Amino acid sequence: MNALPDRDRSLAGPAETATALVVVTPMVQAGQAADSAAAANVFVRYRQRLGKATRDRHAADLACFTDYLYLAGIEAGELLLDPLAWAGMSWGLVAGFIEWQLQQGYAIGSVNVRLSTVKLYCQLALQAEVLDDGAYARIKVVKGIRHKAGVAIDKERTTTRRSTKKAESLVLTRDQVQRLKQQPVTPQGCRDALLMCLLLDHGLRCGEVVGLQVEHLDLQAGTLRFYREKVDLEQTHRLSPATHRAARAYLAVAGAPGSGQLLRGSRKNSELWGGMDKRAVNKRVALLGAAVGVPRLSPHDCRHTWATIAVRNGSDLKRVQDGGGWKSPHMPLRYAQRAEIANEGIRLDDQGEIPW
């Protein structure tokens, strides 16, 4: 039998191709190079699509995972950016991460979130062909801790919450809210009054407050236009009367910004300067809270208060969802505390019975 030309080898039968040589064409070479480049960039491309808050959380989660591996005698590579750092990852290591966190006293919610992050990056490693299907399939079935099991675990642990966050957010009283919004008439005091109004009357997140620019305020129209990075959404709020007054007073004081970042930092002598970052906002809110008898007050507590009061006062849930910048109606319900009387506000007939 005559030998087949190279271009016809793919058409030959099994007997004819048994000894055929593999032909490496330019297309094959280009495809292999493209696959290698794409695999190396899987993590980078994925992270480019994330918001800053999510990227920061993933970095913190994987830093904790790296600590666990180091204590287990494993020198991990750059888990956040390098797919090859995940080579050899197994379900036993992932499952062991859960147990290690429980021993360290981390909150059940934090344990579950970190597990989700680790599994997500294992999936990316699979896409980059660093993990094989079998290894990923076993990692995928590692489950987090359900609520009922978490309660039982916490009863047996001496340390049940290793975190700087409070176990539960608080809801401020009407008097506390008013006192926080009423600050001295100084450059620093006017800035503080506007800060607290933005947090308490509009439910803005800490990062959203930091990102506000003077140009976002329209005092004539009484509106605030701003960007919610966490949900990639631009919104306009109608200023509450207190926020409107505070904004006018703040922009009228000496040293107030004419453009650029809205909330400026302040020195001990009350002069305004620079700009406030998240750390400065958290620190200032905690200080103002302590002054009205609320220790460790945070911007999140103010947002929690805003959502809770809105729901308790009968606001439409869809309106609360939109006003708070949530993508799901389940989120505002998580922030709204349960009423002391569970069926408070349920409308039946005048006697509270079903009108048959």
mmCIF file of C-alpha atoms in Angstrom:
data_model
loop_
_atom_site.group_PDB
_atom_site.id
_atom_site.type_symbol
_atom_site.label_atom_id
_atom_site.label_comp_id
_atom_site.label_asym_id
_atom_site.label_seq_id
_atom_site.Cartn_x
_atom_site.Cartn_y
_atom_site.Cartn_z
ATOM 1 C CA MET A 1 0.000 0.000 0.000
ATOM 2 C CA ASN A 2 1.266 3.424 -0.936
ATOM 3 C CA ALA A 3 1.985 5.815 1.963
ATOM 4 C CA LEU A 4 -0.625 8.504 2.393
ATOM 5 C CA PRO A 5 0.448 12.149 2.094
ATOM 6 C CA ASP A 6 0.532 14.041 5.415
ATOM 7 C CA ARG A 7 -2.558 16.045 4.521
ATOM 8 C CA ASP A 8 -4.566 12.819 4.054
ATOM 9 C CA ARG A 9 -3.525 11.038 7.263
ATOM 10 C CA SER A 10 -6.612 12.274 9.117
ATOM 11 C CA LEU A 11 -8.764 10.391 6.598
ATOM 12 C CA ALA A 12 -6.934 7.079 6.960
ATOM 13 C CA GLY A 13 -8.389 4.095 8.773
ATOM 14 C CA PRO A 14 -7.076 2.720 12.123
ATOM 15 C CA ALA A 15 -4.609 0.337 10.470
ATOM 16 C CA GLU A 16 -3.247 3.027 8.254
ATOM 17 C CA THR A 17 -2.793 5.599 11.059
ATOM 18 C CA ALA A 18 -1.304 3.284 13.678
ATOM 19 C CA THR A 19 2.199 4.337 12.781
ATOM 20 C CA ALA A 20 1.375 7.815 11.491
ATOM 21 C CA LEU A 21 3.346 10.709 12.880
ATOM 22 C CA VAL A 22 1.558 13.647 14.578
ATOM 23 C CA VAL A 23 1.880 16.691 12.372
ATOM 24 C CA VAL A 24 2.402 19.946 14.326
ATOM 25 C CA THR A 25 0.915 22.591 12.090
ATOM 26 C CA PRO A 26 1.156 26.361 12.670
ATOM 27 C CA MET A 27 -2.497 26.251 13.756
ATOM 28 C CA VAL A 28 -1.720 23.645 16.434
ATOM 29 C CA GLN A 29 1.205 25.685 17.705
ATOM 30 C CA ALA A 30 -0.839 28.886 17.766
ATOM 31 C CA GLY A 31 -3.706 27.142 19.530
ATOM 32 C CA GLN A 32 -1.448 25.702 22.207
ATOM 33 C CA ALA A 33 0.157 29.101 22.792
ATOM 34 C CA ALA A 34 -3.261 30.779 22.990
ATOM 35 C CA ASP A 35 -4.505 28.165 25.458
ATOM 36 C CA SER A 36 -1.455 28.658 27.661
ATOM 37 C CA ALA A 37 -1.842 32.430 27.648
ATOM 38 C CA ALA A 38 -5.561 32.226 28.374
ATOM 39 C CA ALA A 39 -4.979 29.771 31.234
ATOM 40 C CA ALA A 40 -2.344 32.006 32.799
ATOM 41 C CA ASN A 41 -4.717 34.977 32.695
ATOM 42 C CA VAL A 42 -7.863 33.275 34.013
ATOM 43 C CA PHE A 43 -7.515 34.784 37.488
ATOM 44 C CA VAL A 44 -6.545 38.245 36.254
ATOM 45 C CA ARG A 45 -9.455 38.450 33.809
ATOM 46 C CA TYR A 46 -11.909 37.262 36.445
ATOM 47 C CA ARG A 47 -10.749 39.808 39.020
ATOM 48 C CA GLN A 48 -10.960 42.629 36.491
ATOM 49 C CA ARG A 49 -14.722 42.094 36.400
ATOM 50 C CA LEU A 50 -15.133 42.406 40.174
ATOM 51 C CA GLY A 51 -15.844 45.483 42.254
ATOM 52 C CA LYS A 52 -13.158 46.726 44.606
ATOM 53 C CA ALA A 53 -14.995 45.520 47.727
ATOM 54 C CA THR A 54 -15.243 41.970 46.325
ATOM 55 C CA ARG A 55 -11.591 41.955 45.265
ATOM 56 C CA ASP A 56 -10.576 43.076 48.754
ATOM 57 C CA ARG A 57 -12.715 40.390 50.386
ATOM 58 C CA HIS A 58 -11.237 37.667 48.171
ATOM 59 C CA ALA A 59 -7.746 38.874 49.035
ATOM 60 C CA ALA A 60 -8.532 38.697 52.772
ATOM 61 C CA ASP A 61 -10.163 35.256 52.440
ATOM 62 C CA LEU A 62 -7.215 33.781 50.561
ATOM 63 C CA ALA A 63 -4.740 35.400 52.956
ATOM 64 C CA CYS A 64 -6.457 33.458 55.749
ATOM 65 C CA PHE A 65 -6.311 30.282 53.633
ATOM 66 C CA THR A 66 -2.589 30.901 53.070
ATOM 67 C CA ASP A 67 -2.054 31.191 56.828
ATOM 68 C CA TYR A 68 -3.793 27.849 57.328
ATOM 69 C CA LEU A 69 -1.637 26.172 54.685
ATOM 70 C CA TYR A 70 1.541 27.663 56.147
ATOM 71 C CA LEU A 71 0.692 26.314 59.605
ATOM 72 C CA ALA A 72 0.094 22.943 57.948
ATOM 73 C CA GLY A 73 3.649 23.080 56.580
ATOM 74 C CA ILE A 74 2.670 24.067 53.034
ATOM 75 C CA GLU A 75 4.311 27.041 51.344
ATOM 76 C CA ALA A 76 1.539 28.344 49.116
ATOM 77 C CA GLY A 77 2.259 30.563 46.124
ATOM 78 C CA GLU A 78 0.270 33.592 45.003
ATOM 79 C CA LEU A 79 -3.187 32.060 45.354
ATOM 80 C CA LEU A 80 -4.907 35.272 44.370
ATOM 81 C CA LEU A 81 -3.358 35.677 40.922
ATOM 82 C CA ASP A 82 -1.408 32.562 39.902
ATOM 83 C CA PRO A 83 -3.384 29.486 38.787
ATOM 84 C CA LEU A 84 -0.287 27.284 39.226
ATOM 85 C CA ALA A 85 -0.361 28.023 42.982
ATOM 86 C CA TRP A 86 -3.444 25.780 43.158
ATOM 87 C CA ALA A 87 -1.731 22.736 41.671
ATOM 88 C CA GLY A 88 -2.228 19.750 43.971
ATOM 89 C CA MET A 89 -5.137 21.285 45.917
ATOM 90 C CA SER A 90 -7.327 18.550 47.380
ATOM 91 C CA TRP A 91 -10.660 18.181 49.087
ATOM 92 C CA GLY A 92 -8.882 17.158 52.284
ATOM 93 C CA LEU A 93 -7.022 20.479 52.458
ATOM 94 C CA VAL A 94 -10.225 22.426 51.811
ATOM 95 C CA ALA A 95 -12.184 20.441 54.387
ATOM 96 C CA GLY A 96 -9.332 20.916 56.855
ATOM 97 C CA PHE A 97 -9.595 24.679 56.352
ATOM 98 C CA ILE A 98 -13.117 24.577 57.792
ATOM 99 C CA GLU A 99 -11.998 22.713 60.893
ATOM 100 C CA TRP A 100 -8.996 25.006 61.401
ATOM 101 C CA GLN A 101 -11.190 28.100 61.277
ATOM 102 C CA LEU A 102 -13.559 26.618 63.839
ATOM 103 C CA GLN A 103 -10.622 25.895 66.148
ATOM 104 C CA GLN A 104 -9.426 29.474 65.708
ATOM 105 C CA GLY A 105 -12.834 30.758 66.806
ATOM 106 C CA TYR A 106 -13.968 32.341 63.540
ATOM 107 C CA ALA A 107 -17.678 33.085 63.153
ATOM 108 C CA ILE A 108 -19.700 30.474 61.259
ATOM 109 C CA GLY A 109 -20.676 33.047 58.640
ATOM 110 C CA SER A 110 -17.021 33.936 58.014
ATOM 111 C CA VAL A 111 -16.099 30.243 57.725
ATOM 112 C CA ASN A 112 -18.758 29.707 55.057
ATOM 113 C CA VAL A 113 -17.806 32.817 53.086
ATOM 114 C CA ARG A 114 -14.119 31.832 52.997
ATOM 115 C CA LEU A 115 -15.031 28.311 51.902
ATOM 116 C CA SER A 116 -17.047 29.757 49.013
ATOM 117 C CA THR A 117 -14.074 31.889 47.969
ATOM 118 C CA VAL A 118 -11.665 28.947 48.038
ATOM 119 C CA LYS A 119 -14.045 26.792 45.988
ATOM 120 C CA LEU A 120 -14.514 29.614 43.496
ATOM 121 C CA TYR A 121 -10.761 29.893 42.880
ATOM 122 C CA CYS A 122 -10.532 26.114 42.612
ATOM 123 C CA GLN A 123 -13.095 26.375 39.819
ATOM 124 C CA LEU A 124 -10.916 28.987 38.108
ATOM 125 C CA ALA A 125 -7.924 26.658 38.524
ATOM 126 C CA LEU A 126 -9.958 23.922 36.824
ATOM 127 C CA GLN A 127 -10.658 26.316 33.956
ATOM 128 C CA ALA A 128 -6.923 27.016 33.752
ATOM 129 C CA GLU A 129 -6.338 23.221 33.593
ATOM 130 C CA VAL A 130 -4.266 23.246 36.772
ATOM 131 C CA LEU A 131 -6.807 21.065 38.629
ATOM 132 C CA ASP A 132 -8.298 18.028 36.941
ATOM 133 C CA ASP A 133 -11.994 17.212 36.878
ATOM 134 C CA GLY A 134 -11.719 14.547 39.563
ATOM 135 C CA ALA A 135 -9.931 16.765 42.083
ATOM 136 C CA TYR A 136 -12.363 19.627 41.545
ATOM 137 C CA ALA A 137 -15.400 17.333 41.774
ATOM 138 C CA ARG A 138 -14.290 16.208 45.255
ATOM 139 C CA ILE A 139 -13.550 19.793 46.354
ATOM 140 C CA LYS A 140 -16.927 20.950 45.058
ATOM 141 C CA VAL A 141 -18.829 18.636 47.410
ATOM 142 C CA VAL A 142 -17.168 20.081 50.537
ATOM 143 C CA LYS A 143 -20.105 21.771 52.240
ATOM 144 C CA GLY A 144 -20.334 24.775 54.510
ATOM 145 C CA ILE A 145 -21.963 24.732 57.943
ATOM 146 C CA ARG A 146 -25.726 25.073 58.100
ATOM 147 C CA HIS A 147 -27.366 27.284 60.694
ATOM 148 C CA LYS A 148 -28.607 24.484 62.960
ATOM 149 C CA ALA A 149 -25.222 22.771 62.959
ATOM 150 C CA GLY A 150 -23.531 26.125 63.549
ATOM 151 C CA VAL A 151 -25.613 26.752 66.661
ATOM 152 C CA ALA A 152 -24.622 23.348 68.041
ATOM 153 C CA ILE A 153 -20.941 23.985 67.244
ATOM 154 C CA ASP A 154 -20.989 27.402 68.909
ATOM 155 C CA LYS A 155 -22.401 25.899 72.101
ATOM 156 C CA GLU A 156 -19.329 23.672 72.343
ATOM 157 C CA ARG A 157 -16.762 26.381 71.534
ATOM 158 C CA THR A 158 -15.245 28.696 74.109
ATOM 159 C CA THR A 159 -14.436 31.254 71.392
ATOM 160 C CA THR A 160 -17.233 31.667 68.884
ATOM 161 C CA ARG A 161 -16.413 34.903 67.132
ATOM 162 C CA ARG A 162 -12.969 36.005 66.052
ATOM 163 C CA SER A 163 -13.698 39.234 64.217
ATOM 164 C CA THR A 164 -13.559 43.000 64.584
ATOM 165 C CA LYS A 165 -17.226 43.153 63.616
ATOM 166 C CA LYS A 166 -20.027 43.106 66.159
ATOM 167 C CA ALA A 167 -22.152 39.981 66.283
ATOM 168 C CA GLU A 168 -25.257 42.093 65.675
ATOM 169 C CA SER A 169 -25.779 45.605 64.397
ATOM 170 C CA LEU A 170 -27.674 47.962 66.663
ATOM 171 C CA VAL A 171 -30.610 50.267 66.017
ATOM 172 C CA LEU A 172 -30.227 53.785 67.377
ATOM 173 C CA THR A 173 -32.989 55.503 69.298
ATOM 174 C CA ARG A 174 -34.707 58.642 68.026
ATOM 175 C CA ASP A 175 -32.849 60.719 70.626
ATOM 176 C CA GLN A 176 -29.478 59.263 69.633
ATOM 177 C CA VAL A 177 -30.165 59.940 65.949
ATOM 178 C CA GLN A 178 -31.062 63.569 66.641
ATOM 179 C CA ARG A 179 -28.020 64.134 68.821
ATOM 180 C CA LEU A 180 -25.694 62.630 66.230
ATOM 181 C CA LYS A 181 -27.066 64.958 63.545
ATOM 182 C CA GLN A 182 -26.769 68.038 65.762
ATOM 183 C CA GLN A 183 -23.109 68.994 65.927
ATOM 184 C CA PRO A 184 -21.281 72.231 66.905
ATOM 185 C CA VAL A 185 -21.282 75.068 64.373
ATOM 186 C CA THR A 186 -17.588 74.786 63.497
ATOM 187 C CA PRO A 187 -15.975 73.583 60.265
ATOM 188 C CA GLN A 188 -15.449 70.162 61.820
ATOM 189 C CA GLY A 189 -18.896 70.125 63.442
ATOM 190 C CA CYS A 190 -20.653 71.075 60.195
ATOM 191 C CA ARG A 191 -18.746 68.318 58.399
ATOM 192 C CA ASP A 192 -19.750 65.822 61.102
ATOM 193 C CA ALA A 193 -23.422 66.851 60.893
ATOM 194 C CA LEU A 194 -23.464 66.268 57.127
ATOM 195 C CA LEU A 195 -21.654 62.938 57.538
ATOM 196 C CA MET A 196 -24.205 61.662 60.041
ATOM 197 C CA CYS A 197 -27.148 62.890 57.956
ATOM 198 C CA LEU A 198 -25.844 61.043 54.910
ATOM 199 C CA LEU A 199 -25.490 57.840 56.942
ATOM 200 C CA LEU A 200 -28.687 58.071 58.976
ATOM 201 C CA ASP A 201 -31.144 59.770 56.602
ATOM 202 C CA HIS A 202 -29.969 58.124 53.368
ATOM 203 C CA GLY A 203 -28.446 54.808 54.436
ATOM 204 C CA LEU A 204 -25.264 55.291 52.426
ATOM 205 C CA ARG A 205 -22.446 52.800 52.760
ATOM 206 C CA CYS A 206 -19.120 53.988 54.128
ATOM 207 C CA GLY A 207 -17.397 53.735 50.741
ATOM 208 C CA GLU A 208 -20.240 55.628 49.057
ATOM 209 C CA VAL A 209 -19.868 58.510 51.501
ATOM 210 C CA VAL A 210 -16.113 58.612 50.916
ATOM 211 C CA GLY A 211 -16.662 58.709 47.142
ATOM 212 C CA LEU A 212 -18.999 61.715 47.191
ATOM 213 C CA GLN A 213 -17.890 64.783 45.271
ATOM 214 C CA VAL A 214 -19.076 68.363 45.772
ATOM 215 C CA GLU A 215 -20.448 68.234 42.222
ATOM 216 C CA HIS A 216 -22.784 65.400 43.244
ATOM 217 C CA LEU A 217 -24.794 67.821 45.373
ATOM 218 C CA ASP A 218 -27.463 70.004 43.756
ATOM 219 C CA LEU A 219 -28.647 72.237 46.581
ATOM 220 C CA GLN A 220 -31.023 74.157 44.350
ATOM 221 C CA ALA A 221 -32.818 70.992 43.280
ATOM 222 C CA GLY A 222 -32.300 69.394 46.703
ATOM 223 C CA THR A 223 -30.795 66.201 45.309
ATOM 224 C CA LEU A 224 -27.697 64.045 45.672
ATOM 225 C CA ARG A 225 -26.386 62.003 42.745
ATOM 226 C CA PHE A 226 -23.861 59.299 43.594
ATOM 227 C CA TYR A 227 -22.400 55.972 42.535
ATOM 228 C CA ARG A 228 -22.844 52.692 44.416
ATOM 229 C CA GLU A 229 -19.711 50.721 43.534
ATOM 230 C CA LYS A 230 -20.837 47.558 45.307
ATOM 231 C CA VAL A 231 -23.823 47.114 42.979
ATOM 232 C CA ASP A 232 -22.513 49.170 40.030
ATOM 233 C CA LEU A 233 -25.437 51.590 40.190
ATOM 234 C CA GLU A 234 -25.775 55.355 39.913
ATOM 235 C CA GLN A 235 -28.609 56.813 41.969
ATOM 236 C CA THR A 236 -30.202 60.129 42.850
ATOM 237 C CA HIS A 237 -31.598 60.764 46.335
ATOM 238 C CA ARG A 238 -33.886 63.553 47.401
ATOM 239 C CA LEU A 239 -32.089 65.261 50.277
ATOM 240 C CA SER A 240 -33.847 65.028 53.609
ATOM 241 C CA PRO A 241 -34.524 68.447 55.211
ATOM 242 C CA ALA A 242 -31.786 67.791 57.781
ATOM 243 C CA THR A 243 -29.275 66.750 55.094
ATOM 244 C CA HIS A 244 -30.159 69.793 52.997
ATOM 245 C CA ARG A 245 -29.554 72.137 55.942
ATOM 246 C CA ALA A 246 -26.339 70.363 56.922
ATOM 247 C CA ALA A 247 -24.973 70.515 53.365
ATOM 248 C CA ARG A 248 -25.678 74.252 53.093
ATOM 249 C CA ALA A 249 -24.044 74.922 56.448
ATOM 250 C CA TYR A 250 -20.996 72.790 55.669
ATOM 251 C CA LEU A 251 -20.309 74.314 52.248
ATOM 252 C CA ALA A 252 -20.588 77.791 53.730
ATOM 253 C CA VAL A 253 -17.903 77.369 56.435
ATOM 254 C CA ALA A 254 -14.293 78.436 56.069
ATOM 255 C CA GLY A 255 -12.156 75.868 54.325
ATOM 256 C CA ALA A 256 -15.089 73.956 52.835
ATOM 257 C CA PRO A 257 -14.328 72.407 49.423
ATOM 258 C CA GLY A 258 -15.520 74.149 46.287
ATOM 259 C CA SER A 259 -14.979 71.046 44.190
ATOM 260 C CA GLY A 260 -13.563 67.532 44.480
ATOM 261 C CA GLN A 261 -14.134 65.234 47.444
ATOM 262 C CA LEU A 262 -17.073 66.401 49.536
ATOM 263 C CA LEU A 263 -16.046 65.281 53.021
ATOM 264 C CA ARG A 264 -12.702 66.720 54.094
ATOM 265 C CA GLY A 265 -10.537 65.612 56.980
ATOM 266 C CA SER A 266 -10.130 67.825 60.035
ATOM 267 C CA ARG A 267 -7.389 68.663 62.486
ATOM 268 C CA LYS A 268 -7.756 69.046 66.229
ATOM 269 C CA ASN A 269 -8.226 72.792 65.791
ATOM 270 C CA SER A 270 -11.225 72.054 63.510
ATOM 271 C CA GLU A 271 -9.545 73.133 60.265
ATOM 272 C CA LEU A 272 -10.603 71.185 57.183
ATOM 273 C CA TRP A 273 -7.942 69.608 55.003
ATOM 274 C CA GLY A 274 -7.288 66.720 52.647
ATOM 275 C CA GLY A 275 -10.004 64.124 52.287
ATOM 276 C CA MET A 276 -11.598 61.418 54.440
ATOM 277 C CA ASP A 277 -10.970 57.755 53.633
ATOM 278 C CA LYS A 278 -12.923 54.778 54.987
ATOM 279 C CA ARG A 279 -10.678 54.466 58.022
ATOM 280 C CA ALA A 280 -11.192 58.130 58.908
ATOM 281 C CA VAL A 281 -14.968 57.869 58.515
ATOM 282 C CA ASN A 282 -15.156 54.762 60.715
ATOM 283 C CA LYS A 283 -12.979 56.375 63.350
ATOM 284 C CA ARG A 284 -14.995 59.587 63.361
ATOM 285 C CA VAL A 285 -18.361 57.808 63.538
ATOM 286 C CA ALA A 286 -17.110 55.731 66.482
ATOM 287 C CA LEU A 287 -15.974 58.904 68.265
ATOM 288 C CA LEU A 288 -19.297 60.682 67.670
ATOM 289 C CA GLY A 289 -21.184 57.601 68.807
ATOM 290 C CA ALA A 290 -19.212 57.390 72.044
ATOM 291 C CA ALA A 291 -20.133 61.040 72.726
ATOM 292 C CA VAL A 292 -23.851 60.118 72.756
ATOM 293 C CA GLY A 293 -23.368 56.920 74.765
ATOM 294 C CA VAL A 294 -23.108 54.437 71.874
ATOM 295 C CA PRO A 295 -19.753 52.608 72.000
ATOM 296 C CA ARG A 296 -18.225 51.236 68.789
ATOM 297 C CA LEU A 297 -20.797 52.887 66.537
ATOM 298 C CA SER A 298 -20.069 52.158 62.865
ATOM 299 C CA PRO A 299 -21.372 53.447 59.524
ATOM 300 C CA HIS A 300 -22.987 50.046 59.051
ATOM 301 C CA ASP A 301 -24.958 50.538 62.283
ATOM 302 C CA CYS A 302 -26.312 53.775 60.806
ATOM 303 C CA ARG A 303 -27.331 51.987 57.605
ATOM 304 C CA HIS A 304 -28.926 49.241 59.694
ATOM 305 C CA THR A 305 -30.849 51.884 61.644
ATOM 306 C CA TRP A 306 -32.039 53.538 58.420
ATOM 307 C CA ALA A 307 -33.333 50.252 56.967
ATOM 308 C CA THR A 308 -34.941 49.118 60.222
ATOM 309 C CA ILE A 309 -36.805 52.373 60.826
ATOM 310 C CA ALA A 310 -37.918 52.474 57.179
ATOM 311 C CA VAL A 311 -39.395 48.971 57.382
ATOM 312 C CA ARG A 312 -40.929 49.495 60.831
ATOM 313 C CA ASN A 313 -42.681 52.633 59.625
ATOM 314 C CA GLY A 314 -44.396 50.714 56.856
ATOM 315 C CA SER A 315 -42.250 51.719 53.881
ATOM 316 C CA ASP A 316 -42.829 49.654 50.765
ATOM 317 C CA LEU A 317 -40.143 46.965 50.657
ATOM 318 C CA LYS A 318 -39.351 47.674 47.002
ATOM 319 C CA ARG A 319 -38.803 51.350 47.889
ATOM 320 C CA VAL A 320 -36.457 50.363 50.712
ATOM 321 C CA GLN A 321 -34.593 48.057 48.359
ATOM 322 C CA ASP A 322 -34.166 50.817 45.765
ATOM 323 C CA GLY A 323 -33.333 53.522 48.299
ATOM 324 C CA GLY A 324 -30.679 51.366 49.962
ATOM 325 C CA GLY A 325 -29.125 50.224 46.706
ATOM 326 C CA TRP A 326 -29.787 46.498 47.123
ATOM 327 C CA LYS A 327 -30.268 44.094 44.227
ATOM 328 C CA SER A 328 -32.547 41.771 46.168
ATOM 329 C CA PRO A 329 -35.556 42.427 48.458
ATOM 330 C CA HIS A 330 -34.098 39.860 50.843
ATOM 331 C CA MET A 331 -31.272 42.223 51.779
ATOM 332 C CA PRO A 332 -33.310 44.990 53.451
ATOM 333 C CA LEU A 333 -35.172 42.320 55.410
ATOM 334 C CA ARG A 334 -31.854 41.102 56.794
ATOM 335 C CA TYR A 335 -31.077 44.590 58.059
ATOM 336 C CA ALA A 336 -34.531 45.157 59.557
ATOM 337 C CA GLN A 337 -34.781 43.859 63.115
ATOM 338 C CA ARG A 338 -37.753 41.778 64.168
ATOM 339 C CA ALA A 339 -40.506 43.604 65.992
ATOM 340 C CA GLU A 340 -40.891 42.826 69.698
ATOM 341 C CA ILE A 341 -44.468 41.723 68.958
ATOM 342 C CA ALA A 342 -44.100 39.307 66.045
ATOM 343 C CA ASN A 343 -47.482 40.047 64.450
ATOM 344 C CA GLU A 344 -47.269 43.799 64.918
ATOM 345 C CA GLY A 345 -48.556 45.545 61.799
ATOM 346 C CA ILE A 346 -50.356 42.494 60.352
ATOM 347 C CA ARG A 347 -53.696 43.769 59.041
ATOM 348 C CA LEU A 348 -56.740 41.542 59.344
ATOM 349 C CA ASP A 349 -60.035 42.987 60.669
ATOM 350 C CA ASP A 350 -60.524 45.476 63.526
ATOM 351 C CA GLN A 351 -60.201 42.682 66.090
ATOM 352 C CA GLY A 352 -57.119 41.219 64.497
ATOM 353 C CA GLU A 353 -58.991 38.248 63.098
ATOM 354 C CA ILE A 354 -59.439 36.849 59.624
ATOM 355 C CA PRO A 355 -62.619 38.423 58.143
ATOM 356 C CA TRP A 356 -64.559 35.375 57.016
#
